[in-house]
């Protein structure tokens, strides 16, 4: 029987791509999501997962649930986790736990906790709790994955990122400018200490990131205790380099204007991903061109994301 994996937030951008990779690797994902940032489909299945089922020809177990709903969560834990003795966890952490980088590229030994935003702090706190848990109870194993900046979409163009409202992140915004949904990109500052003055990040193809979770699940089988890995490519690109890469992929001009810096942003952030290669046998395979081509295919095929109305 296929091994079950519980995926929280599995209807979202990273979640849906990970569910697809899990299915293709022979796992049986059980997904919960509260639709905070996901679109409902016609039936009981989120639209993203309906498409994942269509793409893979396999079925996904889904339950609508808010992870803050204590009673429901307790029920789920009793039903699935404690009852089945689950003590293996993959946690979606973030490069923001490093705060303002003291050196680059960032390796896993870089100090954490000096976070520049509350989101990063919450990831840091949860990392610490999981570390303590694994320390106190040796039966637990956890892999903490520190994501850098996931972009792109599945090569089919059927699933991708569909932020609700005005996109906060660079590439969803850029692709909405390319498709004509927004007028121009606001570049948040061009006076950083980087080559062209704009912020530099480690963009990683979301399919590579999703595959990192499969590698993490394999690691858990080794009774690995608590392990931490960066998931990035090791290469940083500036905002303007990303704009040019998307212009090339889409064949569209992407107008932009430079505005003030955004609070909480750091100048540059990119990974040393060598530990994941050494210990997980995982490395990012898809480069910048593929990330932008796949993002553009998704955007073009789904001009208004998963919703049907324009
Ligand atoms: N940027 C713009 N204009 C925009 C949006 C972003 O110029 O409209 C710039 C930012 O200033 C930054 C770069 O583009 O230099 C990337 O910004 P994103 O918002 O796309 O990504 P961040 O690196 O700020 O944050 C992302 C995720 C976080 C995650 C972090 C991990 O949003 O959730 O990567 O490092 F924690």
Coordinates of C-alpha atoms and ligand atoms in Angstrom, one line a residue:
X1 CA 0.0 0.0 0.0
X2 CA 1.2 3.5 -0.8
X3 CA 2.7 5.4 2.1
X4 CA 0.4 8.3 3.3
X5 CA 1.8 11.8 3.6
X6 CA -0.2 14.5 5.3
X7 CA 0.2 17.8 3.4
X8 CA -1.0 21.0 5.2
X9 CA -1.7 23.9 2.9
X10 CA -1.6 21.5 0.0
X11 CA -4.0 23.4 -2.2
X12 CA -1.7 26.4 -2.5
X13 CA 1.2 27.2 -4.9
X14 CA 4.0 25.2 -3.3
X15 CA 1.6 22.7 -1.8
X16 CA 0.0 21.7 -5.1
X17 CA 3.3 21.2 -6.9
X18 CA 4.5 19.1 -4.0
X19 CA 1.3 17.0 -4.0
X20 CA 1.9 16.3 -7.7
X21 CA 5.5 15.2 -7.1
X22 CA 4.4 13.0 -4.2
X23 CA 1.9 11.3 -6.4
X24 CA 4.5 10.7 -9.1
X25 CA 6.9 9.3 -6.5
X26 CA 4.3 6.8 -5.5
X27 CA 3.1 8.3 -2.2
X28 CA -0.5 8.8 -1.3
X29 CA -1.0 12.4 -0.1
X30 CA -3.8 13.4 2.3
X31 CA -4.3 17.2 2.0
X32 CA -5.8 19.7 4.3
X33 CA -6.3 23.4 3.4
X34 CA -8.5 26.3 4.6
X35 CA -8.7 28.0 1.3
X36 CA -7.0 31.1 2.7
X37 CA -4.9 31.4 -0.5
X38 CA -6.5 28.8 -2.8
X39 CA -9.4 28.7 -5.2
X40 CA -12.4 26.4 -4.6
X41 CA -13.2 24.2 -7.6
X42 CA -16.7 23.2 -8.7
X43 CA -16.9 20.2 -6.3
X44 CA -15.3 19.6 -3.0
X45 CA -11.8 19.5 -4.4
X46 CA -9.7 22.7 -4.7
X47 CA -9.2 23.7 -8.4
X48 CA -5.4 23.3 -8.1
X49 CA -5.8 19.7 -6.8
X50 CA -8.5 18.9 -9.3
X51 CA -5.9 19.7 -12.0
X52 CA -3.2 17.7 -10.2
X53 CA -5.5 14.7 -10.3
X54 CA -6.2 15.3 -14.0
X55 CA -2.4 15.6 -14.8
X56 CA -1.4 12.5 -12.8
X57 CA -4.5 10.4 -13.3
X58 CA -4.4 9.7 -9.6
X59 CA -6.6 10.7 -6.8
X60 CA -5.9 12.9 -3.8
X61 CA -7.6 12.7 -0.4
X62 CA -8.7 16.2 0.6
X63 CA -10.3 17.7 3.7
X64 CA -11.1 21.4 4.2
X65 CA -9.6 22.3 7.6
X66 CA -8.1 25.3 9.3
X67 CA -4.9 24.4 11.1
X68 CA -5.9 26.9 13.8
X69 CA -9.0 24.9 14.5
X70 CA -7.8 23.1 17.5
X71 CA -10.6 20.6 17.8
X72 CA -10.4 19.6 14.1
X73 CA -6.7 19.4 14.3
X74 CA -6.7 17.4 17.5
X75 CA -9.1 15.0 15.8
X76 CA -6.9 14.7 12.8
X77 CA -3.8 14.1 14.9
X78 CA -5.6 11.4 16.9
X79 CA -6.9 9.9 13.8
X80 CA -3.8 10.0 11.7
X81 CA -0.7 10.9 13.6
X82 CA -0.9 9.5 17.1
X83 CA -2.9 6.5 16.2
X84 CA -0.4 5.6 13.5
X85 CA 2.6 6.6 15.6
X86 CA 3.7 9.3 13.2
X87 CA 6.9 11.0 14.4
X88 CA 8.3 12.1 11.1
X89 CA 8.0 15.7 9.9
X90 CA 9.1 17.8 7.0
X91 CA 8.7 21.5 7.9
X92 CA 8.5 24.3 5.3
X93 CA 10.8 26.9 6.7
X94 CA 12.3 29.9 4.9
X95 CA 15.5 31.7 4.2
X96 CA 14.1 34.7 6.1
X97 CA 15.1 32.9 9.3
X98 CA 18.6 34.1 8.6
X99 CA 17.6 37.7 8.9
X100 CA 20.1 40.2 7.4
X101 CA 22.9 38.0 6.1
X102 CA 26.2 38.3 7.9
X103 CA 27.9 36.6 5.0
X104 CA 27.0 35.1 1.6
X105 CA 26.2 32.6 0.4
X106 CA 24.1 31.5 3.4
X107 CA 24.9 28.1 4.7
X108 CA 22.8 26.3 7.3
X109 CA 25.3 27.2 10.1
X110 CA 24.6 31.0 9.6
X111 CA 22.9 32.4 12.8
X112 CA 19.1 32.5 12.7
X113 CA 16.5 34.5 14.6
X114 CA 17.5 38.1 13.8
X115 CA 14.5 38.2 11.5
X116 CA 13.5 41.4 9.7
X117 CA 9.8 40.5 9.6
X118 CA 7.2 38.7 11.8
X119 CA 6.7 35.9 9.2
X120 CA 10.4 35.0 9.5
X121 CA 10.2 35.1 13.2
X122 CA 7.2 32.7 13.2
X123 CA 9.3 30.3 11.0
X124 CA 12.2 30.7 13.4
X125 CA 10.1 29.9 16.5
X126 CA 8.7 26.8 14.9
X127 CA 12.1 25.6 13.9
X128 CA 13.3 25.9 17.5
X129 CA 10.2 24.0 18.8
X130 CA 10.8 21.2 16.4
X131 CA 14.5 21.1 17.3
X132 CA 13.6 20.8 21.0
X133 CA 11.1 18.1 20.3
X134 CA 13.6 16.0 18.5
X135 CA 16.2 16.6 21.2
X136 CA 13.7 15.6 24.0
X137 CA 12.2 12.6 22.2
X138 CA 14.7 10.6 20.0
X139 CA 11.8 8.8 18.3
X140 CA 11.1 12.0 16.3
X141 CA 12.7 12.8 13.0
X142 CA 12.4 16.2 11.2
X143 CA 13.7 17.8 8.1
X144 CA 13.5 21.6 8.1
X145 CA 13.6 22.9 4.6
X146 CA 14.7 26.6 4.3
X147 CA 13.1 27.7 1.0
X148 CA 14.7 30.5 -1.0
X149 CA 12.4 32.2 -3.6
X150 CA 10.2 29.7 -5.4
X151 CA 9.0 30.8 -8.8
X152 CA 7.8 29.2 -12.1
X153 CA 5.1 26.6 -12.5
X154 CA 4.6 23.0 -13.6
X155 CA 5.7 22.5 -17.2
X156 CA 2.1 21.7 -18.2
X157 CA 1.0 25.2 -17.4
X158 CA -2.0 23.8 -15.6
X159 CA -1.0 24.7 -12.1
X160 CA 0.9 27.7 -10.8
X161 CA 1.0 30.6 -8.4
X162 CA -2.3 32.5 -8.1
X163 CA -2.0 35.1 -5.3
X164 CA -5.2 36.7 -4.3
X165 CA -5.3 40.5 -4.5
X166 CA -2.2 42.5 -5.4
X167 CA 0.8 40.2 -5.5
X168 CA 3.4 40.9 -2.8
X169 CA 6.1 38.9 -4.5
X170 CA 8.2 40.0 -7.4
X171 CA 7.5 37.3 -10.1
X172 CA 3.8 37.0 -9.8
X173 CA 3.6 40.8 -10.1
X174 CA 6.0 40.8 -13.1
X175 CA 4.0 38.2 -15.0
X176 CA 0.8 40.1 -14.4
X177 CA 2.4 43.1 -15.9
X178 CA 3.5 41.0 -18.9
X179 CA 0.0 39.7 -19.5
X180 CA -1.4 43.3 -19.2
X181 CA -3.3 42.9 -15.9
X182 CA -1.1 45.5 -14.2
X183 CA 0.5 48.6 -15.7
X184 CA 4.1 48.7 -14.4
X185 CA 6.3 47.0 -11.8
X186 CA 7.4 49.0 -8.7
X187 CA 11.0 48.3 -8.1
X188 CA 11.6 48.6 -4.4
X189 CA 14.9 50.6 -4.3
X190 CA 17.9 50.7 -6.6
X191 CA 20.4 52.0 -4.1
X192 CA 21.3 48.7 -2.5
X193 CA 24.9 47.5 -2.3
X194 CA 24.4 45.1 -5.3
X195 CA 25.7 45.2 -8.9
X196 CA 22.8 47.2 -10.3
X197 CA 21.5 48.5 -6.9
X198 CA 18.3 46.3 -6.9
X199 CA 17.7 43.4 -4.5
X200 CA 19.3 40.1 -5.2
X201 CA 17.6 36.8 -4.5
X202 CA 18.0 33.1 -5.0
X203 CA 15.1 32.1 -7.3
X204 CA 14.3 28.4 -7.5
X205 CA 12.0 26.6 -9.8
X206 CA 8.9 25.4 -7.7
X207 CA 9.2 21.9 -9.3
X208 CA 12.8 21.6 -8.0
X209 CA 11.6 22.8 -4.6
X210 CA 8.8 20.3 -4.6
X211 CA 11.2 17.5 -5.4
X212 CA 13.3 18.6 -2.4
X213 CA 10.4 17.3 -0.3
X214 CA 10.6 13.9 -1.8
X215 CA 14.3 13.8 -1.0
X216 CA 13.5 15.0 2.6
X217 CA 11.0 12.1 3.0
X218 CA 13.6 9.6 2.0
X219 CA 16.0 11.1 4.5
X220 CA 13.5 10.6 7.3
X221 CA 13.7 6.9 6.7
X222 CA 17.3 7.0 8.0
X223 CA 16.0 8.0 11.4
X224 CA 18.0 11.2 10.9
X225 CA 16.9 13.2 14.0
X226 CA 16.5 16.9 13.2
X227 CA 18.2 18.0 10.0
X228 CA 18.2 21.4 8.3
X229 CA 18.7 22.1 4.6
X230 CA 18.7 25.1 2.3
X231 CA 16.7 24.7 -0.9
X232 CA 18.1 27.2 -3.3
X233 CA 20.2 27.2 -6.5
X234 CA 23.2 29.1 -5.1
X235 CA 22.8 31.8 -7.7
X236 CA 21.5 35.3 -7.0
X237 CA 19.7 37.5 -9.6
X238 CA 18.7 41.1 -9.2
X239 CA 15.2 42.5 -9.7
X240 CA 16.3 44.0 -13.1
X241 CA 17.9 40.7 -14.2
X242 CA 14.5 39.1 -13.4
X243 CA 12.6 41.7 -15.4
X244 CA 14.9 41.1 -18.4
X245 CA 14.6 37.3 -18.1
X246 CA 10.8 37.6 -18.1
X247 CA 10.8 39.9 -21.0
X248 CA 12.8 37.3 -22.9
X249 CA 10.5 34.5 -22.0
X250 CA 7.3 36.4 -22.7
X251 CA 8.4 38.5 -25.6
X252 CA 6.7 41.4 -23.8
X253 CA 8.1 44.7 -22.6
X254 CA 7.8 45.0 -18.9
X255 CA 7.6 48.7 -17.8
X256 CA 8.8 49.5 -14.3
X257 CA 9.5 52.5 -12.1
X258 CA 11.9 52.7 -9.2
X259 CA 10.2 53.6 -5.9
X260 CA 11.4 53.6 -2.3
X261 CA 12.8 50.6 -0.6
X262 CA 10.3 48.2 1.1
X263 CA 10.7 47.9 4.8
X264 CA 12.2 44.6 6.0
X265 CA 13.9 43.8 2.7
X266 CA 17.6 42.8 2.7
X267 CA 20.0 43.7 -0.2
X268 CA 21.0 40.2 -1.1
X269 CA 20.1 36.7 -0.1
X270 CA 21.3 33.5 -1.7
X271 CA 22.0 30.0 -0.6
X272 CA 24.9 27.7 -0.4
X273 CA 22.9 24.6 -1.3
X274 CA 25.8 22.1 -1.0
X275 CA 24.6 20.3 2.1
X276 CA 21.3 19.3 0.4
X277 CA 23.4 17.8 -2.4
X278 CA 25.7 16.0 -0.1
X279 CA 23.1 14.6 2.4
X280 CA 19.8 14.5 0.4
X281 CA 21.3 13.9 -3.1
X282 CA 19.1 16.9 -4.2
X283 CA 20.1 19.8 -6.4
X284 CA 18.2 22.3 -8.4
X285 CA 18.1 21.2 -12.0
X286 CA 16.1 24.0 -13.7
X287 CA 17.7 27.3 -14.5
X288 CA 16.3 30.9 -14.9
X289 CA 15.1 30.5 -18.5
X290 CA 13.0 27.5 -17.6
X291 CA 11.6 29.2 -14.5
X292 CA 10.4 32.2 -16.6
X293 CA 9.2 30.1 -19.6
X294 CA 7.1 27.9 -17.3
X295 CA 5.8 30.9 -15.3
X296 CA 4.8 32.6 -18.6
X297 CA 3.1 29.4 -19.9
X298 CA 1.0 29.2 -16.7
X299 CA 0.2 32.9 -16.9
X300 CA -0.7 32.8 -20.6
X301 CA -2.9 29.7 -20.2
X302 CA -4.6 31.1 -17.1
X303 CA -4.7 34.9 -17.4
X304 CA -6.9 35.2 -14.3
X305 CA -5.3 32.3 -12.4
X306 CA -7.6 29.5 -11.2
X307 CA -10.7 31.6 -11.3
X308 CA -12.8 31.4 -14.4
X309 CA -13.9 35.1 -14.5
X310 CA -11.6 37.6 -16.1
Ligands
LIG1 N1 10.4 43.5 -5.3 C1 10.1 44.6 -6.1 N2 8.9 44.9 -6.4 C2 7.8 44.1 -6.1 C3 8.0 43.0 -5.3 C4 9.3 42.7 -5.0 O1 11.1 45.3 -6.4 O2 6.7 44.4 -6.4 C5 11.8 43.1 -5.0 C6 12.0 43.1 -3.5 O3 12.4 44.3 -3.0 C7 13.2 42.0 -3.4 C8 12.9 41.1 -4.6 O4 12.0 41.8 -5.5 O5 14.4 42.6 -3.7 C9 12.1 39.8 -4.2 O6 11.0 40.1 -3.4 P1 9.9 39.0 -3.1 O7 8.8 39.7 -2.3 O8 9.5 38.3 -4.3 O9 10.6 38.0 -2.2 P2 11.4 38.2 -0.7 O10 12.7 37.7 -0.9 O11 11.1 39.5 -0.2 O12 10.5 37.2 0.1 C10 10.3 35.8 -0.3 C11 9.0 35.3 0.3 C12 9.1 35.1 1.7 C13 10.2 34.3 2.0 C14 11.5 34.8 1.4 C15 12.6 33.8 1.6 O13 7.9 36.3 0.0 O14 7.9 34.5 2.2 O15 11.3 35.0 0.0 O16 13.8 34.4 1.5 F1 10.4 34.2 3.4

